[in-house]
XYZ file of N, CA and C in Angstrom:
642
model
N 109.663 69.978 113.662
C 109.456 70.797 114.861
C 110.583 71.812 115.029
N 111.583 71.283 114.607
C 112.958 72.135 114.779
C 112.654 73.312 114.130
N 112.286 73.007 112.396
C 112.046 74.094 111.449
C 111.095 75.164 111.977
N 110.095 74.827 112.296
C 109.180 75.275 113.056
C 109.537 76.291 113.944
N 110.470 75.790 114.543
C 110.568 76.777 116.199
C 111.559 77.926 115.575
N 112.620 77.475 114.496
C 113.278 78.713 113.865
C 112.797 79.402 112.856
N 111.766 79.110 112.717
C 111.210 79.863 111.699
C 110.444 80.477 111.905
N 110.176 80.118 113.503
C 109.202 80.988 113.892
C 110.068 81.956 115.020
N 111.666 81.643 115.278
C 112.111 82.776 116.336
C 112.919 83.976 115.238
N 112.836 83.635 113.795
C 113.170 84.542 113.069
C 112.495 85.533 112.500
N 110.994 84.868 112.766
C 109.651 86.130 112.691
C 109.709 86.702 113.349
N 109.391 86.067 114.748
C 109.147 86.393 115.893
C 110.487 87.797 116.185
N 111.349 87.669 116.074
C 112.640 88.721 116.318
C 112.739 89.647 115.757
N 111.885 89.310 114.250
C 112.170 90.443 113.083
C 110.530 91.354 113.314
N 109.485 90.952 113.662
C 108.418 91.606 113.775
C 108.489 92.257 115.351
N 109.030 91.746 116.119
C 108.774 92.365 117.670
C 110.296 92.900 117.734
N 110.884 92.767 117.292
C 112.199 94.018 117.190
C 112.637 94.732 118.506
N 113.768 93.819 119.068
C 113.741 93.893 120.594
C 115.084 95.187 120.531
N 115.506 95.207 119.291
C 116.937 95.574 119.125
C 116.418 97.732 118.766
N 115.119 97.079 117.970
C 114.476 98.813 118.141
C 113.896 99.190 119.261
N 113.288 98.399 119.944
C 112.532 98.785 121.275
C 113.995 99.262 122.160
N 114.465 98.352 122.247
C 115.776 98.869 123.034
C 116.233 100.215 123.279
N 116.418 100.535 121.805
C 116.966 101.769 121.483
C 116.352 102.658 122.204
N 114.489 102.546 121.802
C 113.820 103.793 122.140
C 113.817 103.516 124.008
N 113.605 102.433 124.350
C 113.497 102.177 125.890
C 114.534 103.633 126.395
N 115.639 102.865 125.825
C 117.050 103.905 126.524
C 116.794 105.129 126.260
N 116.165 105.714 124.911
C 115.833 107.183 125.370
C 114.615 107.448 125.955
N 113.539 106.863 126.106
C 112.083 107.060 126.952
C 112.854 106.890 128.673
N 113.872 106.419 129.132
C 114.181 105.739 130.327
C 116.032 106.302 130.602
N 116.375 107.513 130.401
C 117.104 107.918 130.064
C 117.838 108.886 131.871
N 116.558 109.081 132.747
C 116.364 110.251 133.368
C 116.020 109.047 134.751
N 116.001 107.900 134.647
C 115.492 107.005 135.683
C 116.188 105.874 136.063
N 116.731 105.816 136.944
C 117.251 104.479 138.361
C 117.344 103.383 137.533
N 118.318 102.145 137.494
C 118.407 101.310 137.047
C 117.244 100.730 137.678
N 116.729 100.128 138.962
C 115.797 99.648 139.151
C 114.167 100.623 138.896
N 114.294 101.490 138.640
C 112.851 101.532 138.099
C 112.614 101.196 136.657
N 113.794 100.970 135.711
C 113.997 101.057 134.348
C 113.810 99.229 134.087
N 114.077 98.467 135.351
C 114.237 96.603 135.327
C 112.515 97.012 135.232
N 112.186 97.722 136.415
C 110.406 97.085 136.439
C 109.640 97.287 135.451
N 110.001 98.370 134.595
C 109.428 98.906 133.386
C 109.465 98.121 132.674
N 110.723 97.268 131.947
C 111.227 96.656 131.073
C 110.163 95.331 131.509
N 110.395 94.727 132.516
C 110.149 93.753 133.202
C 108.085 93.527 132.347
N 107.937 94.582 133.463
C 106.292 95.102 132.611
C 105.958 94.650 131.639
N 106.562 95.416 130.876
C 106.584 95.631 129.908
C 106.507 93.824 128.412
N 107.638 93.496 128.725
C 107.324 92.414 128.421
C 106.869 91.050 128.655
N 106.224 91.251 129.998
C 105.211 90.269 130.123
C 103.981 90.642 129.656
N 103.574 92.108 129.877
C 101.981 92.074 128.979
C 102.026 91.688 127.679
N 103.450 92.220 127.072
C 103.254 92.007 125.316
C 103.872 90.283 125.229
N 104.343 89.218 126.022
C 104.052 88.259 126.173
C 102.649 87.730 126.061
N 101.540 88.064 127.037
C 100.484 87.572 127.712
C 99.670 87.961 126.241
N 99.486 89.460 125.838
C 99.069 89.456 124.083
C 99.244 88.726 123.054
N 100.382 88.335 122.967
C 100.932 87.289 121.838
C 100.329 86.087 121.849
N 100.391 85.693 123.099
C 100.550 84.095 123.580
C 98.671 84.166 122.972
N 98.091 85.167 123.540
C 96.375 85.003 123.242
C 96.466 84.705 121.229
N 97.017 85.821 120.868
C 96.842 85.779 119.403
C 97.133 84.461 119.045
N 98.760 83.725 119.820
C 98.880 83.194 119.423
C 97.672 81.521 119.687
N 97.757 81.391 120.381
C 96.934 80.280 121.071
C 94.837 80.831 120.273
N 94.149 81.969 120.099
C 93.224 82.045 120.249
C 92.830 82.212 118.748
N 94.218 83.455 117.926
C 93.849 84.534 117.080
C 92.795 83.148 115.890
N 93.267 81.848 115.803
C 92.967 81.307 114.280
C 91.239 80.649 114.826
N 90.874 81.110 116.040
C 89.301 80.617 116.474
C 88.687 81.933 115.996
N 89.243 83.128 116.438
C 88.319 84.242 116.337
C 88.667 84.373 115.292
N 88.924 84.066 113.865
C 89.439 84.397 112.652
C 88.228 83.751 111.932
N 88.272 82.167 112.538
C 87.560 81.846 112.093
C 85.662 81.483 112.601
N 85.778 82.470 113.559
C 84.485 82.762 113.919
C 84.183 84.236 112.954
N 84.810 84.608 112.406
C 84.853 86.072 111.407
C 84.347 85.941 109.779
N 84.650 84.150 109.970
C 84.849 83.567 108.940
C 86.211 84.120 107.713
N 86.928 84.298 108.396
C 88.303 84.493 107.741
C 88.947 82.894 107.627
N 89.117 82.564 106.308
C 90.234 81.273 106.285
C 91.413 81.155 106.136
N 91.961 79.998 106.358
C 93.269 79.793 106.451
C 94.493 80.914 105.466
N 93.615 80.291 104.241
C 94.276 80.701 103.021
C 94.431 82.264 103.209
N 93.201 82.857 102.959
C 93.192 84.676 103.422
C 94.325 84.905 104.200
N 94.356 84.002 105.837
C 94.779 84.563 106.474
C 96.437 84.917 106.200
N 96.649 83.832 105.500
C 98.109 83.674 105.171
C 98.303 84.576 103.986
N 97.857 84.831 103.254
C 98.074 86.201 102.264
C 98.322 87.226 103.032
N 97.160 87.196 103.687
C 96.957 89.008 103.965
C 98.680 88.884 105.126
N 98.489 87.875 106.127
C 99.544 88.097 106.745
C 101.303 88.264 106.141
N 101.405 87.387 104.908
C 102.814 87.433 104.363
C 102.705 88.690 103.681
N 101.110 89.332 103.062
C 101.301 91.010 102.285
C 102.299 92.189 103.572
N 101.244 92.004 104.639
C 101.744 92.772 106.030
C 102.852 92.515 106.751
N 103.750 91.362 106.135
C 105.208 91.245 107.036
C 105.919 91.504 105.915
N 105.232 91.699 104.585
C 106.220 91.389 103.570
C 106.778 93.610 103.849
N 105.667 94.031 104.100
C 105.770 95.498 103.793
C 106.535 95.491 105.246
N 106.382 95.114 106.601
C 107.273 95.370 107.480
C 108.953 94.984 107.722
N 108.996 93.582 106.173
C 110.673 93.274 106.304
C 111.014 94.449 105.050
N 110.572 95.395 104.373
C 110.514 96.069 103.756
C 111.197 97.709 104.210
N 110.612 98.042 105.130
C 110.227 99.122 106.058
C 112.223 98.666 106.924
N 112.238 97.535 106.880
C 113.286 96.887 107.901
C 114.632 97.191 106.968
N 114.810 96.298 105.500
C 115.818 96.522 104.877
C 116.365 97.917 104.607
N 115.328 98.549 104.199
C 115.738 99.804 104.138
C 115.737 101.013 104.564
N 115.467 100.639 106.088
C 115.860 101.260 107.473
C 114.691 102.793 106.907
N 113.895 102.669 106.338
C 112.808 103.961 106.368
C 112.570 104.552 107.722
N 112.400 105.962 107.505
C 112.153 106.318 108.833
C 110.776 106.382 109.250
N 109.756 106.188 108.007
C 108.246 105.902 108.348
C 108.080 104.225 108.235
N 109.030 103.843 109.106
C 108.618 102.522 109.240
C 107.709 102.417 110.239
N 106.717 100.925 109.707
C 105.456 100.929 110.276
C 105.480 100.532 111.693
N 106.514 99.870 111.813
C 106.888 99.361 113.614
C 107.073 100.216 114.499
N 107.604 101.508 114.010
C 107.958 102.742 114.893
C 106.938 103.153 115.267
N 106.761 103.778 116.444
C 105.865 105.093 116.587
C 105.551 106.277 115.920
N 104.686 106.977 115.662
C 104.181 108.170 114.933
C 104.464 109.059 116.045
N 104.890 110.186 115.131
C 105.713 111.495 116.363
C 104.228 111.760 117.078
N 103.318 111.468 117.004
C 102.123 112.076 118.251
C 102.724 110.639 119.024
N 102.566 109.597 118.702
C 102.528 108.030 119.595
C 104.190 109.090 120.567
N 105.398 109.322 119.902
C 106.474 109.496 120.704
C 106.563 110.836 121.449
N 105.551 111.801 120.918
C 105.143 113.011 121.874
C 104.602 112.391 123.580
N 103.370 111.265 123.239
C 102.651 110.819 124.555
C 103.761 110.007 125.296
N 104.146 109.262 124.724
C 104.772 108.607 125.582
C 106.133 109.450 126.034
N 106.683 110.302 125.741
C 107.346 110.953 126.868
C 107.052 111.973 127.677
N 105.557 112.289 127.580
C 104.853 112.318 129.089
C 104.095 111.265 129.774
N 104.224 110.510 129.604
C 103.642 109.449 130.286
C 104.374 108.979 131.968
N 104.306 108.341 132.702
C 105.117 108.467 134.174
C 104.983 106.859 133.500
N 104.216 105.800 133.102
C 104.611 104.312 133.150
C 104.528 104.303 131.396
N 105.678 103.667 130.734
C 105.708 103.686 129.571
C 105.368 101.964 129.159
N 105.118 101.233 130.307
C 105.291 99.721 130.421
C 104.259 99.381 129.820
N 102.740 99.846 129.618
C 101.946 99.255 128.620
C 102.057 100.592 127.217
N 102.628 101.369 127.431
C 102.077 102.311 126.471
C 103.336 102.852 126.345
N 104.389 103.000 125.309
C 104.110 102.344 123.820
C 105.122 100.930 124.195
N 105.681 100.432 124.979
C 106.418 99.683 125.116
C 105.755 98.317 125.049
N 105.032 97.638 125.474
C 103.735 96.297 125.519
C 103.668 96.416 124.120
N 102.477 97.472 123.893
C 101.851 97.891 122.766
C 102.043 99.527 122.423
N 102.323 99.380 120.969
C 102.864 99.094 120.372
C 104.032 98.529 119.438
N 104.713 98.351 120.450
C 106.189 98.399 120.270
C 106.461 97.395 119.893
N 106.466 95.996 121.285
C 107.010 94.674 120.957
C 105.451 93.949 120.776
N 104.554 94.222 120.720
C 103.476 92.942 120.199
C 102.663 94.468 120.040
N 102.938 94.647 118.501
C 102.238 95.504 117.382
C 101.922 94.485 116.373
N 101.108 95.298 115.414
C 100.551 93.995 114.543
C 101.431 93.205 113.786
N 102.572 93.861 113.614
C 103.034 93.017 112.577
C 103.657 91.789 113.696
N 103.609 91.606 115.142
C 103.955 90.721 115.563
C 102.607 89.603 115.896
N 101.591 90.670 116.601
C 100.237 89.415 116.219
C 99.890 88.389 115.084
N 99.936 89.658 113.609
C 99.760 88.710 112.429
C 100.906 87.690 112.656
N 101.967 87.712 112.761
C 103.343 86.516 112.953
C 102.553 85.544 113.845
N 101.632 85.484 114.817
C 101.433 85.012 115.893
C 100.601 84.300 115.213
N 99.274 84.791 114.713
C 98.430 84.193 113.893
C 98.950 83.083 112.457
N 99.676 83.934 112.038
C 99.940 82.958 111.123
C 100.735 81.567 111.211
N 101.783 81.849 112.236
C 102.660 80.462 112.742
C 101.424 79.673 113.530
N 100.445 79.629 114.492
C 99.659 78.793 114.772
C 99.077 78.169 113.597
N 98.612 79.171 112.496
C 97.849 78.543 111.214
C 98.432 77.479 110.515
N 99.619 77.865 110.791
C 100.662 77.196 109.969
C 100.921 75.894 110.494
N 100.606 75.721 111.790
C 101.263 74.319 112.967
C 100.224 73.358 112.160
N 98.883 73.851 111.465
C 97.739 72.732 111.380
C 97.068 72.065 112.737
N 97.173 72.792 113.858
C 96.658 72.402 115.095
C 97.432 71.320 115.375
N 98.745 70.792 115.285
C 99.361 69.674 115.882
C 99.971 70.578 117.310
N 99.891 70.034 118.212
C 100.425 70.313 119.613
C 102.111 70.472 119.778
N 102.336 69.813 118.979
C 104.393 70.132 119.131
C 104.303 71.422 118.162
N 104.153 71.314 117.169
C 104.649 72.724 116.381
C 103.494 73.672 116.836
N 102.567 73.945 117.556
C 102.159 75.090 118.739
C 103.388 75.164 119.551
N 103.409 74.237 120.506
C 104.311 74.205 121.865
C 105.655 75.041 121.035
N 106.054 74.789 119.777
C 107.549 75.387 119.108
C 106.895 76.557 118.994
N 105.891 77.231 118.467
C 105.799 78.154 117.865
C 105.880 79.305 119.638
N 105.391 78.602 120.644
C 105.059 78.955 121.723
C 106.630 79.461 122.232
N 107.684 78.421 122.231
C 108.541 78.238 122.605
C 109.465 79.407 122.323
N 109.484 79.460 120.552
C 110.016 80.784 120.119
C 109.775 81.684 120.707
N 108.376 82.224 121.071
C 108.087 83.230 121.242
C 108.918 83.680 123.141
N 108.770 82.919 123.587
C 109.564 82.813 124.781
C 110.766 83.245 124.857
N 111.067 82.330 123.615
C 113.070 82.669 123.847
C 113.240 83.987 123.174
N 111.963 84.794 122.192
C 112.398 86.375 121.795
C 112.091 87.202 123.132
N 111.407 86.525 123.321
C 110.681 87.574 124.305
C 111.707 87.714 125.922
N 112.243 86.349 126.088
C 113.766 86.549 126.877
C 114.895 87.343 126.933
N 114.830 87.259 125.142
C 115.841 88.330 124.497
C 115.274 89.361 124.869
N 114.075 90.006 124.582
C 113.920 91.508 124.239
C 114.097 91.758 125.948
N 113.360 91.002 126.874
C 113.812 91.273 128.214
C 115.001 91.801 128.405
N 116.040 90.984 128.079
C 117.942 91.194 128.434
C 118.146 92.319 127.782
N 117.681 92.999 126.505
C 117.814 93.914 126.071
C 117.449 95.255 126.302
N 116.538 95.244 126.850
C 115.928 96.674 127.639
C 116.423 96.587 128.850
N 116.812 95.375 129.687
C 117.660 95.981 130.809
C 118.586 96.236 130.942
N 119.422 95.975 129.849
C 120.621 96.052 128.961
C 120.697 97.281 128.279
N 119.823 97.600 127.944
C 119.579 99.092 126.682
C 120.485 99.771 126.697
N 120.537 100.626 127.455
C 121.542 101.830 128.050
C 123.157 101.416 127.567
N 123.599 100.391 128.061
C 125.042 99.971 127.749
C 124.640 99.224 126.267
N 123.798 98.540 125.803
C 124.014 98.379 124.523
C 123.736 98.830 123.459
N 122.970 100.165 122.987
C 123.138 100.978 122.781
C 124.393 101.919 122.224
N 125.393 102.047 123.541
C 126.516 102.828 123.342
C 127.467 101.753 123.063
N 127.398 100.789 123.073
C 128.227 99.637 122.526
C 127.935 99.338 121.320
N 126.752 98.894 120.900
C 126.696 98.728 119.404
C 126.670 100.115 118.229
N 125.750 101.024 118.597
C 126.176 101.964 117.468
C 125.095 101.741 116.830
N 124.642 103.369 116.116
C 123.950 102.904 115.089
C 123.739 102.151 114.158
N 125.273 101.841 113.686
C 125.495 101.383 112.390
C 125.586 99.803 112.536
N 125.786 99.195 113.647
C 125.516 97.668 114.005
C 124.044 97.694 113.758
N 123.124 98.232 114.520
C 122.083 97.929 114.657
C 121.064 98.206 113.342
N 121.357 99.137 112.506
C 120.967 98.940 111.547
C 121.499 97.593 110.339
N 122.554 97.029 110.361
C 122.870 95.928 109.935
C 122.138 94.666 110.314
N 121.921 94.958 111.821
C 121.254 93.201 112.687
C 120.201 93.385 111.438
N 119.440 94.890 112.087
C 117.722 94.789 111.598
C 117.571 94.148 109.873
N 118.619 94.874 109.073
C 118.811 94.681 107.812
C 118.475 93.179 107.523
N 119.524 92.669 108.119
C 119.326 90.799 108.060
C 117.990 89.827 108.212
N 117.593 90.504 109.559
C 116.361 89.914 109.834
C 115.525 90.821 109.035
N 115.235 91.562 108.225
C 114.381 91.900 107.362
C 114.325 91.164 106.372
N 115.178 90.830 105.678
C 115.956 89.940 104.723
C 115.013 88.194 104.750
N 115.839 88.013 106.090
C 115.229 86.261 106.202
C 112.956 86.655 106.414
N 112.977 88.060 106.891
C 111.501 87.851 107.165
C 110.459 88.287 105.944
N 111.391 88.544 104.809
C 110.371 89.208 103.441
C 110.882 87.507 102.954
N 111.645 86.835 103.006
C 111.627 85.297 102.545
C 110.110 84.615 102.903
N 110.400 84.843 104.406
C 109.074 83.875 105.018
C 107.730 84.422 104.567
N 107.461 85.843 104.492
C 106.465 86.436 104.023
C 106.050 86.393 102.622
N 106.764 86.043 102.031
C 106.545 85.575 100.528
C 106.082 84.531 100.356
N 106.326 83.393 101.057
C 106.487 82.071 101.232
C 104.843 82.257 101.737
N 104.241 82.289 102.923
C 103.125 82.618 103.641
C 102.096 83.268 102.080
N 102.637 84.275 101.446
C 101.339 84.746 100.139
C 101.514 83.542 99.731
N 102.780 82.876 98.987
C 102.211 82.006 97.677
C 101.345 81.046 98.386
N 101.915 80.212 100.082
C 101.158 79.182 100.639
C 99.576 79.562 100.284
N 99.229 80.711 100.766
C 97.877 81.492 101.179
C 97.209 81.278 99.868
N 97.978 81.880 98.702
C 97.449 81.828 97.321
C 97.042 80.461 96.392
N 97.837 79.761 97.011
C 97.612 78.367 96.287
C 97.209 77.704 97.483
N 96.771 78.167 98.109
C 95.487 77.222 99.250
C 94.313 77.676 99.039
N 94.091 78.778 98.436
C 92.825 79.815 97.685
C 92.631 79.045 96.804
N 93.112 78.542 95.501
C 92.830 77.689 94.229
C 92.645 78.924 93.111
N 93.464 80.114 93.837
C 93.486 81.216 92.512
C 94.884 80.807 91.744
N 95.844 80.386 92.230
C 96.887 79.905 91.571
C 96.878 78.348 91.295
N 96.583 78.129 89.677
C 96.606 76.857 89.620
C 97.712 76.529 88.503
N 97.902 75.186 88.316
C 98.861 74.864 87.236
C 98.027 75.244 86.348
N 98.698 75.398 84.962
C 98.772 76.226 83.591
C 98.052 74.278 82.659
N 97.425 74.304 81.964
C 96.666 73.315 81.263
C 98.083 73.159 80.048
N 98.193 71.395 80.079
C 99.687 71.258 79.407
C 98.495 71.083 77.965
N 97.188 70.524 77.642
C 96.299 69.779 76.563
C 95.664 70.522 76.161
């Protein structure tokens, strides 16, 4: 259960990326009141809470009302985190977690940025759903490693809270060059887990089998 809950708050941190949302919060929220910037933040990550928690708790029924299985799901999901701890190590600027300059044109006309891009896309974008989906897949429906996988998601999602109300001062405290290091790391531990998730996926398929010794 232990393994579980860290293995799932090291997805969970590296796909919902509280440390990039941050960043952009502080410049989308740059021009506005500390308290209108708490309610935003605030907003903000309870809807992309309330999203997760569905993927997480629902995504492996409607997957498999799609007839998508286990195995699939876990490929396709470790292919799609493997390309987002990817996008992470080497700090690309068409990384897939970011916004597209039309996504960062709208949202700085927007007057509430709290579901749009901040909810979604930002902190529960796909590469954090698929995380969502796949750690339930992964529990085998036992109720403690849900409740962990649940749990994680809580304690990132605490974090990314403290961090957008935080933004502004941490930000000018850490520096670019910290924050590209955090992300670096957790890219690192999350192309591990995503690798791990294909081969599971692949050899739960029965396309990878042992090699005939006779």
């Amino acid at each position: 259960m232990i393994e579980t809950a860290l293995t799932s708050f090291a997805m969970f941190f590296a796909t919902i990326g509280p440390i990039e949302a941050a960043a952009l919060f502080a410049t989308l929220t740059a021009n506005l009141g500390r308290r209108e910037r708490n309610r935003l933040a605030l907003r903000a990550v309870v809807i992309a809470s309330l999203i997760l928690v569905v993927f997480t708790v629902l995504g492996q029924a409607l997957l498999a009302r799609l007839g998508v299985s286990l195995a699939a799901l876990q490929t396709a999901g470790g292919v799609i985190l493997l390309l987002i701890a990817l996008d992470m190590v080497f700090a690309r600027p068409s990384s897939s977690f970011r916004l597209t300059p039309k996504e960062g044109e709208e949202a700085e006309r927007r007057d509430d940025i709290a579901v749009f891009p901040l909810a979604t896309p930002l902190l529960a974008g796909p590469g954090a759903m698929s995380a969502a989906i796949l750690l339930a897949a992964g529990a085998g429906g036992d109720p403690a490693r849900i409740a962990a996988v649940l749990c994680a998601l809580g304690a990132v999602m605490a974090l990314s809270l403290a961090m957008l109300v935080l933004a502004k001062e941490m930000t000018g405290l850490l520096g670019v060059t910290a924050e590209r290091v955090l992300m670096r790391v957790f890219g690192i531990l999350l192309a591990g887990i995503a690798v791990q998730a294909a081969f599971d996926g692949l050899a739960a398929s029965g396309l990878l089998r042992p090699a005939s010794t006779g």
